[in-house]
mmCIF file of C-alpha atoms in Angstrom:
data_model
loop_
_atom_site.group_PDB
_atom_site.id
_atom_site.type_symbol
_atom_site.label_atom_id
_atom_site.label_comp_id
_atom_site.label_asym_id
_atom_site.label_seq_id
_atom_site.Cartn_x
_atom_site.Cartn_y
_atom_site.Cartn_z
ATOM 1 C CA LYS A 1 -150.113 266.276 94.644
ATOM 2 C CA TYR A 2 -151.904 263.864 91.997
ATOM 3 C CA PRO A 3 -153.250 261.176 95.158
ATOM 4 C CA TRP A 4 -156.334 260.310 92.487
ATOM 5 C CA PHE A 5 -153.975 258.850 90.446
ATOM 6 C CA ALA A 6 -153.832 254.968 89.852
ATOM 7 C CA ARG A 7 -151.384 252.116 88.733
ATOM 8 C CA LEU A 8 -153.292 249.578 87.095
ATOM 9 C CA LEU A 9 -152.723 245.790 88.485
ATOM 10 C CA ILE A 10 -152.887 242.864 86.858
ATOM 11 C CA GLN A 11 -152.902 239.001 88.371
ATOM 12 C CA GLU A 12 -149.785 236.615 85.941
ATOM 13 C CA ASN A 13 -149.177 232.754 87.346
ATOM 14 C CA GLY A 14 -151.026 233.686 90.929
ATOM 15 C CA SER A 15 -148.935 236.995 91.410
ATOM 16 C CA TRP A 16 -150.024 240.617 90.995
ATOM 17 C CA PHE A 17 -147.623 243.242 88.501
ATOM 18 C CA TRP A 18 -147.777 246.260 87.432
ATOM 19 C CA GLY A 19 -150.095 245.936 84.013
ATOM 20 C CA GLY A 20 -148.266 248.898 81.980
ATOM 21 C CA CYS A 21 -150.410 251.089 82.430
ATOM 22 C CA GLY A 22 -152.353 254.060 84.850
ATOM 23 C CA GLY A 23 -155.712 255.271 85.746
ATOM 24 C CA SER A 24 -157.369 258.221 87.232
ATOM 25 C CA TRP A 25 -159.418 257.140 90.666
ATOM 26 C CA VAL A 26 -162.631 259.286 89.345
ATOM 27 C CA ALA A 27 -164.977 258.512 92.271
ATOM 28 C CA ARG A 28 -164.895 256.359 95.819
ATOM 29 C CA ASN A 29 -165.049 253.134 94.142
ATOM 30 C CA TRP A 30 -164.506 254.045 90.340
ATOM 31 C CA VAL A 31 -160.438 254.264 88.606
ATOM 32 C CA MET A 32 -161.004 255.530 84.952
ATOM 33 C CA THR A 33 -158.464 253.644 82.342
ATOM 34 C CA ALA A 34 -157.908 252.485 78.257
ATOM 35 C CA ALA A 35 -159.833 250.388 77.158
ATOM 36 C CA HIS A 36 -156.688 248.886 75.621
ATOM 37 C CA CYS A 37 -154.950 248.085 78.825
ATOM 38 C CA ILE A 38 -157.837 245.231 79.562
ATOM 39 C CA ARG A 39 -156.728 241.658 79.435
ATOM 40 C CA PRO A 40 -159.911 239.428 79.167
ATOM 41 C CA SER A 41 -159.859 237.056 81.862
ATOM 42 C CA THR A 42 -157.581 238.697 84.026
ATOM 43 C CA ASP A 43 -157.808 239.662 87.215
ATOM 44 C CA HIS A 44 -157.502 243.667 87.245
ATOM 45 C CA GLY A 45 -156.884 245.944 90.351
ATOM 46 C CA VAL A 46 -155.158 249.730 90.897
ATOM 47 C CA MET A 47 -152.228 250.646 93.262
ATOM 48 C CA ILE A 48 -154.067 254.842 94.425
ATOM 49 C CA GLY A 49 -151.589 257.524 95.519
ATOM 50 C CA SER A 50 -148.706 255.906 93.670
ATOM 51 C CA VAL A 51 -145.375 257.930 93.104
ATOM 52 C CA CYS A 52 -142.672 255.827 93.888
ATOM 53 C CA ARG A 53 -143.211 252.247 91.849
ATOM 54 C CA THR A 54 -140.283 249.765 92.976
ATOM 55 C CA ASP A 55 -140.420 251.633 96.842
ATOM 56 C CA VAL A 56 -142.834 249.349 98.948
ATOM 57 C CA ASN A 57 -142.683 252.724 101.393
ATOM 58 C CA ASN A 58 -144.081 254.900 98.037
ATOM 59 C CA CYS A 59 -141.400 257.214 99.083
ATOM 60 C CA GLY A 60 -143.082 258.041 102.466
ATOM 61 C CA GLN A 61 -146.581 258.979 100.570
ATOM 62 C CA PRO A 62 -149.938 257.040 101.255
ATOM 63 C CA GLN A 63 -150.778 254.132 98.568
ATOM 64 C CA VAL A 64 -153.657 251.411 98.915
ATOM 65 C CA ARG A 65 -154.229 249.099 96.882
ATOM 66 C CA VAL A 66 -157.331 247.910 95.786
ATOM 67 C CA ALA A 67 -158.851 245.098 93.780
ATOM 68 C CA ALA A 68 -161.373 245.571 90.913
ATOM 69 C CA THR A 69 -164.847 243.186 91.530
ATOM 70 C CA ASP A 70 -165.999 244.710 88.108
ATOM 71 C CA VAL A 71 -164.362 246.045 84.882
ATOM 72 C CA TYR A 72 -166.520 247.888 81.925
ATOM 73 C CA VAL A 73 -165.528 248.308 78.719
ATOM 74 C CA HIS A 74 -167.332 250.857 76.096
ATOM 75 C CA PRO A 75 -169.370 248.912 73.915
ATOM 76 C CA ASP A 76 -168.241 250.773 70.767
ATOM 77 C CA TYR A 77 -164.735 250.281 71.365
ATOM 78 C CA ASP A 78 -162.491 249.840 67.870
ATOM 79 C CA SER A 79 -159.001 248.219 68.495
ATOM 80 C CA ASN A 80 -157.579 249.347 65.348
ATOM 81 C CA THR A 81 -158.673 253.119 65.698
ATOM 82 C CA PHE A 82 -158.674 253.251 69.087
ATOM 83 C CA ASN A 83 -162.414 255.593 68.995
ATOM 84 C CA ASN A 84 -164.039 255.336 72.231
ATOM 85 C CA ASP A 85 -160.870 253.615 74.745
ATOM 86 C CA PHE A 86 -162.675 253.945 77.692
ATOM 87 C CA ALA A 87 -162.943 251.278 80.715
ATOM 88 C CA LEU A 88 -163.683 251.828 84.274
ATOM 89 C CA PHE A 89 -162.792 249.863 87.168
ATOM 90 C CA LYS A 90 -165.072 249.424 90.095
ATOM 91 C CA LEU A 91 -163.198 248.679 93.561
ATOM 92 C CA ASP A 92 -163.638 247.040 96.730
ATOM 93 C CA GLU A 93 -163.678 250.266 98.662
ATOM 94 C CA THR A 94 -163.830 248.163 101.766
ATOM 95 C CA GLN A 95 -160.129 248.030 100.565
ATOM 96 C CA LEU A 96 -159.571 251.732 100.462
ATOM 97 C CA GLY A 97 -160.315 252.006 104.612
ATOM 98 C CA SER A 98 -156.034 253.183 104.869
ATOM 99 C CA TYR A 99 -156.320 255.995 102.218
ATOM 100 C CA PRO A 100 -156.699 259.233 104.037
ATOM 101 C CA ASN A 101 -159.949 260.806 103.952
ATOM 102 C CA ASP A 102 -159.123 264.237 103.319
ATOM 103 C CA TYR A 103 -157.515 262.697 99.916
ATOM 104 C CA ASP A 104 -160.454 263.126 97.077
ATOM 105 C CA PRO A 105 -160.849 261.783 93.700
ATOM 106 C CA VAL A 106 -160.440 263.838 90.647
ATOM 107 C CA THR A 107 -163.754 265.496 89.201
ATOM 108 C CA PRO A 108 -164.173 263.975 84.946
ATOM 109 C CA HIS A 109 -165.032 266.970 82.501
ATOM 110 C CA TYR A 110 -168.226 266.587 81.590
ATOM 111 C CA GLY A 111 -169.377 270.022 81.422
ATOM 112 C CA SER A 112 -170.081 272.080 78.930
ATOM 113 C CA TYR A 113 -166.832 273.079 78.041
ATOM 114 C CA THR A 114 -165.030 269.715 77.664
ATOM 115 C CA THR A 115 -165.467 269.361 73.522
ATOM 116 C CA GLU A 116 -164.398 273.463 73.665
ATOM 117 C CA TYR A 117 -160.565 272.794 74.255
ATOM 118 C CA ASN A 118 -158.758 275.624 71.807
ATOM 119 C CA GLN A 119 -154.947 275.720 71.141
ATOM 120 C CA GLY A 120 -152.653 276.896 73.814
ATOM 121 C CA ARG A 121 -154.930 275.503 76.653
ATOM 122 C CA PRO A 122 -152.195 274.519 79.386
ATOM 123 C CA LEU A 123 -152.956 270.642 80.106
ATOM 124 C CA TRP A 124 -151.328 267.827 82.366
ATOM 125 C CA THR A 125 -150.451 264.232 81.597
ATOM 126 C CA LEU A 126 -148.383 261.657 84.202
ATOM 127 C CA GLY A 127 -147.319 258.647 84.783
ATOM 128 C CA PHE A 128 -144.257 255.840 84.355
ATOM 129 C CA GLY A 129 -144.126 255.655 80.997
ATOM 130 C CA THR A 130 -140.612 255.701 79.079
ATOM 131 C CA THR A 131 -138.492 258.964 79.025
ATOM 132 C CA SER A 132 -138.218 258.147 75.096
ATOM 133 C CA SER A 133 -139.847 255.743 72.369
ATOM 134 C CA GLY A 134 -138.437 252.301 73.244
ATOM 135 C CA GLY A 135 -136.813 253.404 75.969
ATOM 136 C CA SER A 136 -136.665 252.715 79.843
ATOM 137 C CA THR A 137 -139.106 253.230 81.787
ATOM 138 C CA THR A 138 -138.930 255.105 85.272
ATOM 139 C CA THR A 139 -139.574 253.948 89.480
ATOM 140 C CA GLU A 140 -141.024 257.640 90.272
ATOM 141 C CA LEU A 141 -144.032 259.192 88.555
ATOM 142 C CA TYR A 142 -143.539 262.014 85.375
ATOM 143 C CA HIS A 143 -145.253 264.572 84.863
ATOM 144 C CA VAL A 144 -145.421 266.874 82.099
ATOM 145 C CA SER A 145 -147.384 270.475 81.000
ATOM 146 C CA LEU A 146 -148.647 269.804 77.415
ATOM 147 C CA ASN A 147 -151.122 272.794 74.940
ATOM 148 C CA SER A 148 -154.106 271.483 74.212
ATOM 149 C CA LEU A 149 -155.106 271.428 70.273
ATOM 150 C CA SER A 150 -158.283 271.684 68.640
ATOM 151 C CA ASN A 151 -159.204 268.267 66.117
ATOM 152 C CA GLU A 152 -158.732 270.998 62.806
ATOM 153 C CA GLN A 153 -155.317 271.857 64.283
ATOM 154 C CA CYS A 154 -154.453 268.211 65.114
ATOM 155 C CA THR A 155 -155.000 267.569 61.356
ATOM 156 C CA GLU A 156 -153.269 270.747 59.767
ATOM 157 C CA SER A 157 -150.216 271.056 59.256
ATOM 158 C CA PRO A 158 -147.329 270.685 60.906
ATOM 159 C CA TYR A 159 -149.119 267.931 61.612
ATOM 160 C CA SER A 160 -149.501 264.911 60.158
ATOM 161 C CA TYR A 161 -152.483 263.209 61.037
ATOM 162 C CA SER A 162 -155.578 262.719 58.855
ATOM 163 C CA GLN A 163 -159.063 263.991 59.799
ATOM 164 C CA THR A 164 -160.027 259.870 59.770
ATOM 165 C CA GLN A 165 -157.770 259.244 62.302
ATOM 166 C CA ILE A 166 -158.536 261.994 64.728
ATOM 167 C CA THR A 167 -161.983 261.542 65.902
ATOM 168 C CA ASP A 168 -164.542 263.449 68.159
ATOM 169 C CA ARG A 169 -164.353 260.973 70.731
ATOM 170 C CA MET A 170 -160.470 262.159 70.927
ATOM 171 C CA ILE A 171 -158.695 265.394 71.955
ATOM 172 C CA CYS A 172 -155.035 266.054 70.840
ATOM 173 C CA ALA A 173 -152.297 267.838 73.578
ATOM 174 C CA ALA A 174 -148.984 268.851 72.171
ATOM 175 C CA SER A 175 -145.535 271.094 73.474
ATOM 176 C CA PRO A 176 -141.938 270.750 71.813
ATOM 177 C CA GLY A 177 -140.067 267.599 73.037
ATOM 178 C CA LYS A 178 -142.572 266.683 75.351
ATOM 179 C CA ASP A 179 -145.293 263.398 75.443
ATOM 180 C CA ALA A 180 -147.277 260.978 76.436
ATOM 181 C CA CYS A 181 -144.925 257.760 76.076
ATOM 182 C CA GLN A 182 -145.103 253.635 76.668
ATOM 183 C CA GLY A 183 -146.350 253.134 79.721
ATOM 184 C CA ASP A 184 -148.720 255.783 80.415
ATOM 185 C CA SER A 185 -151.733 254.294 78.723
ATOM 186 C CA GLY A 186 -154.952 254.782 80.528
ATOM 187 C CA GLY A 187 -153.823 257.936 83.063
ATOM 188 C CA PRO A 188 -155.053 261.454 82.451
ATOM 189 C CA LEU A 189 -154.949 264.121 80.736
ATOM 190 C CA TYR A 190 -155.732 267.046 83.797
ATOM 191 C CA ASP A 191 -156.810 270.355 83.686
ATOM 192 C CA GLU A 192 -155.077 271.925 86.241
ATOM 193 C CA VAL A 193 -156.767 275.138 86.401
ATOM 194 C CA ASN A 194 -160.367 273.884 86.959
ATOM 195 C CA ASP A 195 -159.255 270.639 88.668
ATOM 196 C CA VAL A 196 -160.959 268.408 86.167
ATOM 197 C CA LEU A 197 -159.646 264.893 84.184
ATOM 198 C CA VAL A 198 -160.367 266.023 80.514
ATOM 199 C CA GLY A 199 -159.273 262.809 79.061
ATOM 200 C CA VAL A 200 -157.593 259.500 78.830
ATOM 201 C CA VAL A 201 -153.912 258.889 77.434
ATOM 202 C CA SER A 202 -154.860 256.397 74.428
ATOM 203 C CA TRP A 203 -152.114 256.489 71.389
ATOM 204 C CA GLY A 204 -149.813 258.357 69.555
ATOM 205 C CA ILE A 205 -147.022 257.703 67.036
ATOM 206 C CA GLY A 206 -143.379 257.788 68.592
ATOM 207 C CA CYS A 207 -143.282 260.124 71.303
ATOM 208 C CA ALA A 208 -142.550 263.976 71.114
ATOM 209 C CA GLU A 209 -142.055 263.698 67.732
ATOM 210 C CA SER A 210 -142.985 266.842 66.141
ATOM 211 C CA ARG A 211 -145.245 266.141 63.596
ATOM 212 C CA TYR A 212 -147.670 263.712 65.758
ATOM 213 C CA PRO A 213 -149.544 265.259 69.165
ATOM 214 C CA GLY A 214 -150.785 262.627 71.596
ATOM 215 C CA VAL A 215 -153.670 261.184 71.518
ATOM 216 C CA TYR A 216 -156.337 260.759 74.192
ATOM 217 C CA ALA A 217 -160.083 259.469 75.135
ATOM 218 C CA ARG A 218 -162.209 262.416 75.322
ATOM 219 C CA ILE A 219 -163.735 262.284 77.979
ATOM 220 C CA SER A 220 -166.990 264.645 77.660
ATOM 221 C CA ALA A 221 -167.663 262.839 74.183
ATOM 222 C CA GLU A 222 -168.763 259.910 75.972
ATOM 223 C CA TRP A 223 -169.970 261.149 79.551
ATOM 224 C CA ASP A 224 -173.357 259.354 78.998
ATOM 225 C CA TRP A 225 -172.038 255.702 78.931
ATOM 226 C CA LEU A 226 -169.086 257.091 81.405
ATOM 227 C CA ASN A 227 -171.605 258.447 83.554
ATOM 228 C CA SER A 228 -174.582 256.014 83.137
ATOM 229 C CA THR A 229 -171.716 253.140 83.871
ATOM 230 C CA MET A 230 -170.453 254.587 86.931
ATOM 231 C CA CYS A 231 -173.728 255.505 88.346
ATOM 232 C CA SER A 232 -176.517 252.560 87.289
ATOM 233 C CA ASN A 233 -173.873 249.900 89.130
ATOM 234 C CA GLY A 234 -173.110 251.625 92.352
ATOM 235 C CA CYS A 235 -171.510 254.935 92.652
ATOM 236 C CA THR A 236 -170.046 255.937 96.179
ATOM 237 C CA GLU A 237 -170.584 260.091 96.762
ATOM 238 C CA CYS A 238 -170.222 261.003 93.205
ATOM 239 C CA ASP A 239 -172.157 263.841 93.018
ATOM 240 C CA PHE A 240 -172.367 264.019 89.391
ATOM 241 C CA CYS A 241 -174.457 261.312 89.297
ATOM 242 C CA LYS A 242 -177.098 264.683 90.351
ATOM 243 C CA THR A 243 -175.544 267.166 88.761
ATOM 244 C CA ASN A 244 -172.808 268.548 86.771
ATOM 245 C CA PRO A 245 -170.374 270.838 87.944
ATOM 246 C CA GLU A 246 -169.632 273.969 85.704
ATOM 247 C CA LEU A 247 -166.368 274.787 85.749
ATOM 248 C CA THR A 248 -164.741 278.307 87.017
ATOM 249 C CA ASN A 249 -162.824 278.923 84.338
ATOM 250 C CA PRO A 250 -164.311 278.071 80.981
ATOM 251 C CA PRO A 251 -161.489 278.656 77.691
ATOM 252 C CA THR A 252 -162.486 280.894 75.163
ATOM 253 C CA ASN A 253 -162.537 281.299 71.076
ATOM 254 C CA SER A 254 -163.631 277.420 71.414
ATOM 255 C CA PRO A 255 -163.906 275.034 68.573
ATOM 256 C CA THR A 256 -166.927 273.658 67.391
ATOM 257 C CA THR A 257 -165.197 270.119 67.567
ATOM 258 C CA SER A 258 -162.077 268.399 68.261
ATOM 259 C CA TYR A 259 -160.532 265.139 68.450
ATOM 260 C CA GLY A 260 -157.383 263.273 69.528
ATOM 261 C CA SER A 261 -156.622 260.968 72.602
ATOM 262 C CA THR A 262 -152.799 259.770 73.705
ATOM 263 C CA PRO A 263 -151.764 257.625 77.047
ATOM 264 C CA MET A 264 -148.560 260.630 78.361
ATOM 265 C CA LEU A 265 -147.250 258.730 81.469
ATOM 266 C CA THR A 266 -143.938 256.943 82.497
ATOM 267 C CA MET A 267 -143.834 253.540 82.985
ATOM 268 C CA SER A 268 -142.198 250.872 84.588
ATOM 269 C CA THR A 269 -138.903 248.714 84.292
ATOM 270 C CA ASN A 270 -138.235 247.373 80.365
ATOM 271 C CA PRO A 271 -140.432 245.212 78.774
ATOM 272 C CA PRO A 272 -138.746 242.281 77.300
ATOM 273 C CA THR A 273 -137.430 242.461 74.062
ATOM 274 C CA ASP A 274 -139.763 238.780 72.731
ATOM 275 C CA SER A 275 -142.969 240.997 74.523
ATOM 276 C CA LEU A 276 -142.671 244.127 72.722
ATOM 277 C CA PRO A 277 -145.503 245.100 70.070
ATOM 278 C CA THR A 278 -144.847 244.561 66.570
ATOM 279 C CA SER A 279 -146.006 247.790 65.458
ATOM 280 C CA LYS A 280 -142.951 249.810 67.130
ATOM 281 C CA PRO A 281 -139.089 249.128 66.318
ATOM 282 C CA LYS A 282 -137.360 247.148 69.031
ATOM 283 C CA THR A 283 -134.858 247.920 71.366
ATOM 284 C CA ASN A 284 -132.194 246.097 73.398
ATOM 285 C CA PRO A 285 -134.291 246.791 76.789
ATOM 286 C CA PRO A 286 -132.535 248.582 79.814
ATOM 287 C CA THR A 287 -130.880 246.566 82.616
ATOM 288 C CA ASP A 288 -132.597 247.224 85.661
ATOM 289 C CA GLY A 289 -131.991 244.128 87.199
ATOM 290 C CA LEU A 290 -136.353 243.693 87.647
ATOM 291 C CA PRO A 291 -137.780 240.283 85.821
ATOM 292 C CA THR A 292 -140.351 240.769 83.255
ATOM 293 C CA SER A 293 -143.102 238.295 81.909
ATOM 294 C CA LYS A 294 -143.834 237.562 79.022
ATOM 295 C CA PRO A 295 -147.359 237.958 77.631
ATOM 296 C CA LYS A 296 -148.033 240.498 75.237
ATOM 297 C CA ILE A 297 -151.676 242.893 76.368
ATOM 298 C CA THR A 298 -153.828 242.920 73.833
ATOM 299 C CA ASN A 299 -157.537 244.312 73.616
ATOM 300 C CA PRO A 300 -160.452 242.315 75.212
ATOM 301 C CA ILE A 301 -162.559 243.015 71.816
ATOM 302 C CA ASN A 302 -161.776 243.297 67.927
ATOM 303 C CA SER A 303 -158.357 242.643 68.468
ATOM 304 C CA PRO A 304 -155.412 244.252 65.368
ATOM 305 C CA THR A 305 -153.153 241.832 64.492
ATOM 306 C CA THR A 306 -150.500 244.563 65.719
ATOM 307 C CA SER A 307 -149.799 244.496 69.447
ATOM 308 C CA TYR A 308 -149.386 247.606 71.944
ATOM 309 C CA ALA A 309 -146.700 249.317 73.380
ATOM 310 C CA PRO A 310 -147.169 252.480 75.834
ATOM 311 C CA THR A 311 -145.512 255.800 75.593
ATOM 312 C CA HIS A 312 -144.122 258.167 77.714
ATOM 313 C CA ILE A 313 -143.811 261.933 78.329
ATOM 314 C CA GLY A 314 -139.819 262.509 77.482
ATOM 315 C CA THR A 315 -137.595 263.094 73.939
ATOM 316 C CA PRO A 316 -138.248 262.709 69.949
ATOM 317 C CA THR A 317 -137.500 259.519 69.702
ATOM 318 C CA THR A 318 -134.339 259.022 67.155
ATOM 319 C CA ASN A 319 -136.350 255.920 65.098
ATOM 320 C CA PRO A 320 -138.678 257.268 62.535
ATOM 321 C CA PRO A 321 -141.946 256.512 63.625
ATOM 322 C CA THR A 322 -144.363 254.197 62.276
ATOM 323 C CA THR A 323 -147.834 255.734 59.988
ATOM 324 C CA ASN A 324 -150.016 253.469 62.126
ATOM 325 C CA PRO A 325 -151.143 254.175 65.215
ATOM 326 C CA VAL A 326 -149.546 252.856 68.645
ATOM 327 C CA ALA A 327 -151.589 252.339 71.883
ATOM 328 C CA ARG A 328 -148.915 253.572 75.006
ATOM 329 C CA ILE A 329 -149.578 250.783 76.934
ATOM 330 C CA THR A 330 -146.002 248.081 77.926
ATOM 331 C CA THR A 331 -145.633 244.662 78.536
ATOM 332 C CA ILE A 332 -146.673 243.614 82.208
ATOM 333 C CA VAL A 333 -143.655 244.277 84.572
ATOM 334 C CA THR A 334 -143.382 241.850 87.533
ATOM 335 C CA ASP A 335 -142.813 243.834 90.498
ATOM 336 C CA LYS A 336 -142.427 240.843 94.108
ATOM 337 C CA THR A 337 -143.638 243.992 95.995
ATOM 338 C CA GLU A 338 -147.349 244.033 93.804
ATOM 339 C CA TYR A 339 -148.369 240.763 95.446
ATOM 340 C CA TYR A 340 -152.156 241.201 97.059
ATOM 341 C CA TYR A 341 -155.452 240.443 96.333
ATOM 342 C CA ASN A 342 -156.429 237.198 94.655
ATOM 343 C CA GLU A 343 -160.246 237.900 94.123
ATOM 344 C CA PRO A 344 -162.155 237.032 91.034
ATOM 345 C CA ILE A 345 -163.529 239.854 88.878
ATOM 346 C CA THR A 346 -165.775 240.000 86.328
ATOM 347 C CA ILE A 347 -165.091 242.189 82.777
ATOM 348 C CA THR A 348 -168.395 243.190 82.154
ATOM 349 C CA PHE A 349 -169.778 245.314 78.798
ATOM 350 C CA SER A 350 -172.790 247.092 78.291
ATOM 351 C CA ASN A 351 -174.861 244.678 77.084
ATOM 352 C CA ASN A 352 -174.498 242.482 80.392
ATOM 353 C CA ASN A 353 -172.142 239.942 78.448
ATOM 354 C CA HIS A 354 -169.556 238.957 80.674
ATOM 355 C CA PHE A 355 -166.059 236.821 79.848
#
C-alpha cells in the first residue's frame, strides 16, 4: 500500500543501520525527510518499500536499499522550534534497478489547497516508531488515521500549544488515542483521498496526548525551496518541475492559515537508556534481543541543548508530557541485515556550503 515509504539508514563504525527515522520517496531519485533526522559527517541511505524491518525478505514485499549521494537541509531550519523541518536526499538512482517499475513515488502536495486543510480532513501517518511514549518500536510498518486541524484550532482549547509554537510552516493532526511517536520522525503525513504527501513528521509533546496534537512540517509552505532544490540538482521524471498538478477533491471552508508538524511513525528496537533524549523521561528499554548503538542523533545546525526522541502512533503515555517540543526521532538501531553500501555523501545547504 505504501511502496513509496522509506526507512532512513546511516553508517556507524563502518556498518549501516536504521537511523530511527522515516521518509517519503517523492521522485525517482529523491527522498523527503525531516531536517532533525540528519547527522553531519555521516553517510546516509534509505530502504524504499520497507514493511518488515527485521525480515531480510521484507515479508515477501519488494524493497530496495539505495545510497544517498547528497543531503540537502533547509537553510532556515531552526532546531529549537523545529520550524522548516525539511531535508532532501538525492539518491544514486542506479541502485533502484531492482525495484518494480510499476511502483511510483508519492506526489508532494504543493497545490493551492495544501495550506487550507480544515479540521476533520482525514490524513494518514505511518512508520516503525514506538507504540507509546518511551515504549518499544515495531518490526512491522504501522499506519494510523488522523484528522487535520487548522493552526487556529491547534492553538485553542482543548489543545495547549501556543501560537508561537505552531507556525505557518507546520500543520497539526490528531485523533483520540492515535499519534506518531518516537521513531516516526521524517515520515509522511498522507492524504489518501488525493494521493498526495501533505507533511513530514516533525515533533510533538508526548504521544497521543489529548492536549497535544502531532505537529508536521507543512510541504506547501516551503514548496519553493523543496521544488527548486530538487529541480535544480537533477530530478528524474519529475513532472512538478514543469507544472503543478491539481487535486481532485479540495477541502472546503478552509482557514487562511494552519500550523503544526509531527513525526507519526513506528520505530524498530528500543534505544539504549544512555542514549535516550534528555527531554524525555527514561524508561527501561524492551529486551527484543537486537543490539543498539550509543550515539545520539543531533541537529546539523543550531543544535539545541536537548537531544531528540522519535515518537510513534500509539496510546497516550502514562508519564506527564514535558512542555518542551520534542522531535520524534530515536537513537540509531543496529540491525545486522542493514549492511549494504559504503559510499561517501555530501551534506549540502542551499548556499552550497558543505561539511
